[in-house]
Short mmCIF file of C-alpha atoms and ligand atoms in Angstrom, two decimals:
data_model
loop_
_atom_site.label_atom_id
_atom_site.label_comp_id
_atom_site.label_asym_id
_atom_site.label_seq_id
_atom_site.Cartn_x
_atom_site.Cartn_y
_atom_site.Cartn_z
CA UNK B 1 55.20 27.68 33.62
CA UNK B 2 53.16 30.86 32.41
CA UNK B 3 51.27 28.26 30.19
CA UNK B 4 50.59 26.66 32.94
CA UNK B 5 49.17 29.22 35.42
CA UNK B 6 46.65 30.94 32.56
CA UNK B 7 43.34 30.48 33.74
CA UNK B 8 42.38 31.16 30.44
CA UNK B 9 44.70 28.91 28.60
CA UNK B 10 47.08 31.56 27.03
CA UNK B 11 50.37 30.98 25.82
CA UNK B 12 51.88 33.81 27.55
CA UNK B 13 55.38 33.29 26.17
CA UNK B 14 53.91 34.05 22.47
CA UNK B 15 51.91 36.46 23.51
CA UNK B 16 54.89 38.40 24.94
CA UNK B 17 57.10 37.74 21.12
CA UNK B 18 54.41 39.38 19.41
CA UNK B 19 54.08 42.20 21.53
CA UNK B 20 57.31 43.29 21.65
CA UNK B 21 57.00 42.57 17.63
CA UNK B 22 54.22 44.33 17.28
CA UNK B 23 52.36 42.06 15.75
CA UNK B 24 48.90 43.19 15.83
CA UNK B 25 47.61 40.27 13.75
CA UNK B 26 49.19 37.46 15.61
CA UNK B 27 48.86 39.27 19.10
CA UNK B 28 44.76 39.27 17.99
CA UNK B 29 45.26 35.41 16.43
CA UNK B 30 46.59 34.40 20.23
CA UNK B 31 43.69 35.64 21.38
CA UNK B 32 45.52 38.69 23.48
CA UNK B 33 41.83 40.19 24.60
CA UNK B 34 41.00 36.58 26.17
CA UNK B 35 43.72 37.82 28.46
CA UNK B 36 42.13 39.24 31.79
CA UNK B 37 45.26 40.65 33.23
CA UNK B 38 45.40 38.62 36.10
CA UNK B 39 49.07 38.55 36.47
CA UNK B 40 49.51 35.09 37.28
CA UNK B 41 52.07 34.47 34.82
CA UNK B 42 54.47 37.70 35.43
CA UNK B 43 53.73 35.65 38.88
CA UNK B 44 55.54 32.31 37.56
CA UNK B 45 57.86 33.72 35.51
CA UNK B 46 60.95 32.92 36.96
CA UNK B 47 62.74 35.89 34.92
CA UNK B 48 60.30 38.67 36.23
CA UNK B 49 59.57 39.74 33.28
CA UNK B 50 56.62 42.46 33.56
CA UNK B 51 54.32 40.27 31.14
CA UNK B 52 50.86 41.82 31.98
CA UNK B 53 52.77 45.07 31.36
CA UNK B 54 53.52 44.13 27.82
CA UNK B 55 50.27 42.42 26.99
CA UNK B 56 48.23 45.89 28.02
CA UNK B 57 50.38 48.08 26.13
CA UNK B 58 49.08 46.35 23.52
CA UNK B 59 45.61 46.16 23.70
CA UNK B 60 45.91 49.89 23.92
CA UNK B 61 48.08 49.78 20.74
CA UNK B 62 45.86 47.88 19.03
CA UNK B 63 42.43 49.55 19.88
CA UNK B 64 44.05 52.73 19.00
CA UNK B 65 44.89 51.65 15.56
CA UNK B 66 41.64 49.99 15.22
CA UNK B 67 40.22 53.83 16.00
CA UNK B 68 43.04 55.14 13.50
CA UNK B 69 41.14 52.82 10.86
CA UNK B 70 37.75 53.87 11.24
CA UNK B 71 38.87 57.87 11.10
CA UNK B 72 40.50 57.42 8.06
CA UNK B 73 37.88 55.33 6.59
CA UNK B 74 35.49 58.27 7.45
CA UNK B 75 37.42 60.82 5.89
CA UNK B 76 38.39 58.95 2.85
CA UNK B 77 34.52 58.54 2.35
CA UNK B 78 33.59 61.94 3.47
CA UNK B 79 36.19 62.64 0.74
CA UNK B 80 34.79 60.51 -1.99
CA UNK B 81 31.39 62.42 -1.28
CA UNK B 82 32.68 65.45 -1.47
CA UNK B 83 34.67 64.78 -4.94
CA UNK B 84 31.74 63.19 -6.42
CA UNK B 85 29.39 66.35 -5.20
CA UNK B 86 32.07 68.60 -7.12
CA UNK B 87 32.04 66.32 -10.44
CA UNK B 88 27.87 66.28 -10.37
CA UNK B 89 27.84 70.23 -9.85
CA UNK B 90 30.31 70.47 -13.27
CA UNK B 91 28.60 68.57 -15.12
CA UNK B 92 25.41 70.47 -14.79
CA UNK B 93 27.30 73.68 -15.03
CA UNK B 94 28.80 71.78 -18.69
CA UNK B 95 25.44 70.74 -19.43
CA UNK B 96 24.03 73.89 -19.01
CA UNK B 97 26.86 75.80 -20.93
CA UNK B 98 25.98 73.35 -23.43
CA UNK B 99 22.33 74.44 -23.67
CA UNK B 100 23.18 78.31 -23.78
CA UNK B 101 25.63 77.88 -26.45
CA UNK B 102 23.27 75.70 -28.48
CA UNK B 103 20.39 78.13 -28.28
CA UNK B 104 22.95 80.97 -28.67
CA UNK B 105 23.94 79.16 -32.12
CA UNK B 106 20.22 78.91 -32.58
CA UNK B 107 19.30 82.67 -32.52
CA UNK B 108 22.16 83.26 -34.78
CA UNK B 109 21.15 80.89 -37.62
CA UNK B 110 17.87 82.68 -37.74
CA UNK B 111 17.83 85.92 -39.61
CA UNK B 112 15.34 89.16 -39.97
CA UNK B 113 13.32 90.91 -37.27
CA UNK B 114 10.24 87.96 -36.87
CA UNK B 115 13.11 85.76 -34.91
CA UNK B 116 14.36 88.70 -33.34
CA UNK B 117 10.89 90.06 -32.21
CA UNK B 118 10.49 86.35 -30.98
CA UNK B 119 13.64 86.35 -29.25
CA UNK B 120 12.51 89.73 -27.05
CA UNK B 121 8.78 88.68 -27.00
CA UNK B 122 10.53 85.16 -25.04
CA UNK B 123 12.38 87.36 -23.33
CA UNK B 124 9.92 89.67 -21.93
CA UNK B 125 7.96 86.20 -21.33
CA UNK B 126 10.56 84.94 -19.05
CA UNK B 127 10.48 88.37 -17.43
CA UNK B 128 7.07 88.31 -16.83
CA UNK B 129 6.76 84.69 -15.49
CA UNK B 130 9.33 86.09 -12.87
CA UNK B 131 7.85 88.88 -11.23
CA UNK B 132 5.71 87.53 -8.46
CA UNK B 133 2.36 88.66 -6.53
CA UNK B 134 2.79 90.74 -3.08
CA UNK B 135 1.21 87.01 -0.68
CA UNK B 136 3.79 85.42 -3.33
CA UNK B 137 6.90 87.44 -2.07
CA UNK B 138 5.64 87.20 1.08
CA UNK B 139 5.59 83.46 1.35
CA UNK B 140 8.98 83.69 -0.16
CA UNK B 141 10.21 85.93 2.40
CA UNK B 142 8.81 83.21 5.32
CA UNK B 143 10.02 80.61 3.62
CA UNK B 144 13.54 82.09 3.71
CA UNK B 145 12.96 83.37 7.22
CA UNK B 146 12.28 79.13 8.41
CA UNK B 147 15.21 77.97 6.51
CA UNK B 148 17.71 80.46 7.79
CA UNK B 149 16.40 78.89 11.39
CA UNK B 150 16.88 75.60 10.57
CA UNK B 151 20.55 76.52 9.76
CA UNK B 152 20.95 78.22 12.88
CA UNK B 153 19.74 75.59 14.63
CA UNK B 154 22.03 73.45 13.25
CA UNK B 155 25.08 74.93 13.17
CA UNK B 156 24.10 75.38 17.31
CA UNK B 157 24.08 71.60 17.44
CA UNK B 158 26.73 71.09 15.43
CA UNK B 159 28.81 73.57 17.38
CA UNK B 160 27.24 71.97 21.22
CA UNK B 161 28.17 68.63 20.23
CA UNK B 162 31.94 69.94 19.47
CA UNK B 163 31.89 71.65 22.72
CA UNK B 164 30.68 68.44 24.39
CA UNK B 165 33.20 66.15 22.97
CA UNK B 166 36.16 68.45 23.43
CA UNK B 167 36.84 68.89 19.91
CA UNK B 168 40.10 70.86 18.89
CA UNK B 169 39.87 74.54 19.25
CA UNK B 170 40.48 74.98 15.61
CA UNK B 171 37.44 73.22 14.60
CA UNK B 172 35.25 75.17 17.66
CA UNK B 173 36.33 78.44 16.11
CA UNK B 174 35.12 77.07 12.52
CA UNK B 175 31.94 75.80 13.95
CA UNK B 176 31.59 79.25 15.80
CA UNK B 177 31.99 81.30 12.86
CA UNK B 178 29.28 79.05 11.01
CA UNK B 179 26.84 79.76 13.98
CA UNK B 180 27.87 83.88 13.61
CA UNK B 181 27.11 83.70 9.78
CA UNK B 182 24.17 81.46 10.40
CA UNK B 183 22.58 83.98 12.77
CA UNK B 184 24.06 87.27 10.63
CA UNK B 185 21.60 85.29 7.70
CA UNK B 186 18.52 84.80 9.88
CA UNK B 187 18.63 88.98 10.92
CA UNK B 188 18.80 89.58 7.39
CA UNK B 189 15.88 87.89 6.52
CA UNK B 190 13.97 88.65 9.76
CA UNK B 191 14.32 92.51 8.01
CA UNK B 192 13.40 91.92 4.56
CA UNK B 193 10.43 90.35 6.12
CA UNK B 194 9.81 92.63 8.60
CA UNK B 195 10.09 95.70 5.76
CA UNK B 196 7.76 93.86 3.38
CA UNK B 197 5.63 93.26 6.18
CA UNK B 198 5.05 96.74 6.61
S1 LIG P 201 47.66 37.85 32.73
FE1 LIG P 201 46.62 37.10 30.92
S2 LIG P 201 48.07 35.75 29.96
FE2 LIG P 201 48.79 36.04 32.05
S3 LIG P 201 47.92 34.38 33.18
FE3 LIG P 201 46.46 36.05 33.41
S4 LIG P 201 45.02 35.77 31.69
FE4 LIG P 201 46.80 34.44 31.26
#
């Protein structure tokens, strides 16, 4: 009789097996969000049973593990990122290590004072290529003074869209903090800038 009465050519009596199974694949197979709630077949049913009931629990059911799905997908990939990020940043650090010890080995395979005396003269080379001209420091200083905005600024938005979508207070505080240290940054280099400046 419920077959019957669908306007939309449901088989309600399935529909209601799989729901109370839980079985989000054949609930999704039978077409369950075809079903437009119209309640003509809790109508027919000469049991009363509450079918519309049923079928709505779960679509909600089903959405929300749908939404379960794409969080953990997100996280799992934010994950992956993250882990791959951390690998990367060894390796360099490795390679790097690598190059120190190699040039380390270098110095010591070479005797008398002409390596040494190159060793300082490189030395005082690398020193010298690292001191920098006043409108060069200056630049610097701007240049740090924009960047520490941009982070700011971002951690603002970041910390407005939280806000906005109710996010758990946990995660506000975190955002929150990142705005505080953020801003603590940008003071900082508003006064080195300011001191050179003068
Ligand atoms: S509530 Fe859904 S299954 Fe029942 S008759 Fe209406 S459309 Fe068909």
């Amino acid at each position: 009789m419920c077959a019957e009465a669908c306007p939309v050519s449901l088989l309600p009596q399935q529909l209601l097996w799989y729901s109370q199974a839980e079985d989000h694949e054949r609930l999704e197979a039978h077409n369950l969000f075809d079903c437009i709630e119209c309640g003509a077949c809790s109508y027919v049913c000469p049991s009363n049973i509450p079918l519309v009931q049923h079928y709505r629990s779960s679509k909600s059911d089903i959405k929300k593990a749908q939404e379960e799905k794409v969080k953990s997908t997100q996280a799992r990939e934010r994950f992956e990122f993250r882990k791959q990020r951390i690998e990367l940043a060894e390796k360099e650090r490795e390679a790097k290590r690598a190059a120190r010890r190699e040039a380390a080995k270098q110095a010591q395979a070479s005797t008398g004072t002409d390596a040494m005396a190159d060793i300082v003269a490189a030395a005082q080379a690398r020193a010298a290529a690292k001191t920098t001209s006043p409108e060069q420091e200056l630049a610097k200083l701007q240049r740090a003074v924009s960047s520490a905005e941009m982070r700011v600024e971002k951690a603002q938005v970041k910390l407005d869209s939280a806000l906005e979508n109710a996010e758990p207070t946990e995660k506000i505080n975190i955002l929150s903090a990142a705005l505080s240290g953020a801003q603590q940054k940008l003071e900082k280099a508003k006064v080195r800038l300011a001191e050179h400046s003068n």
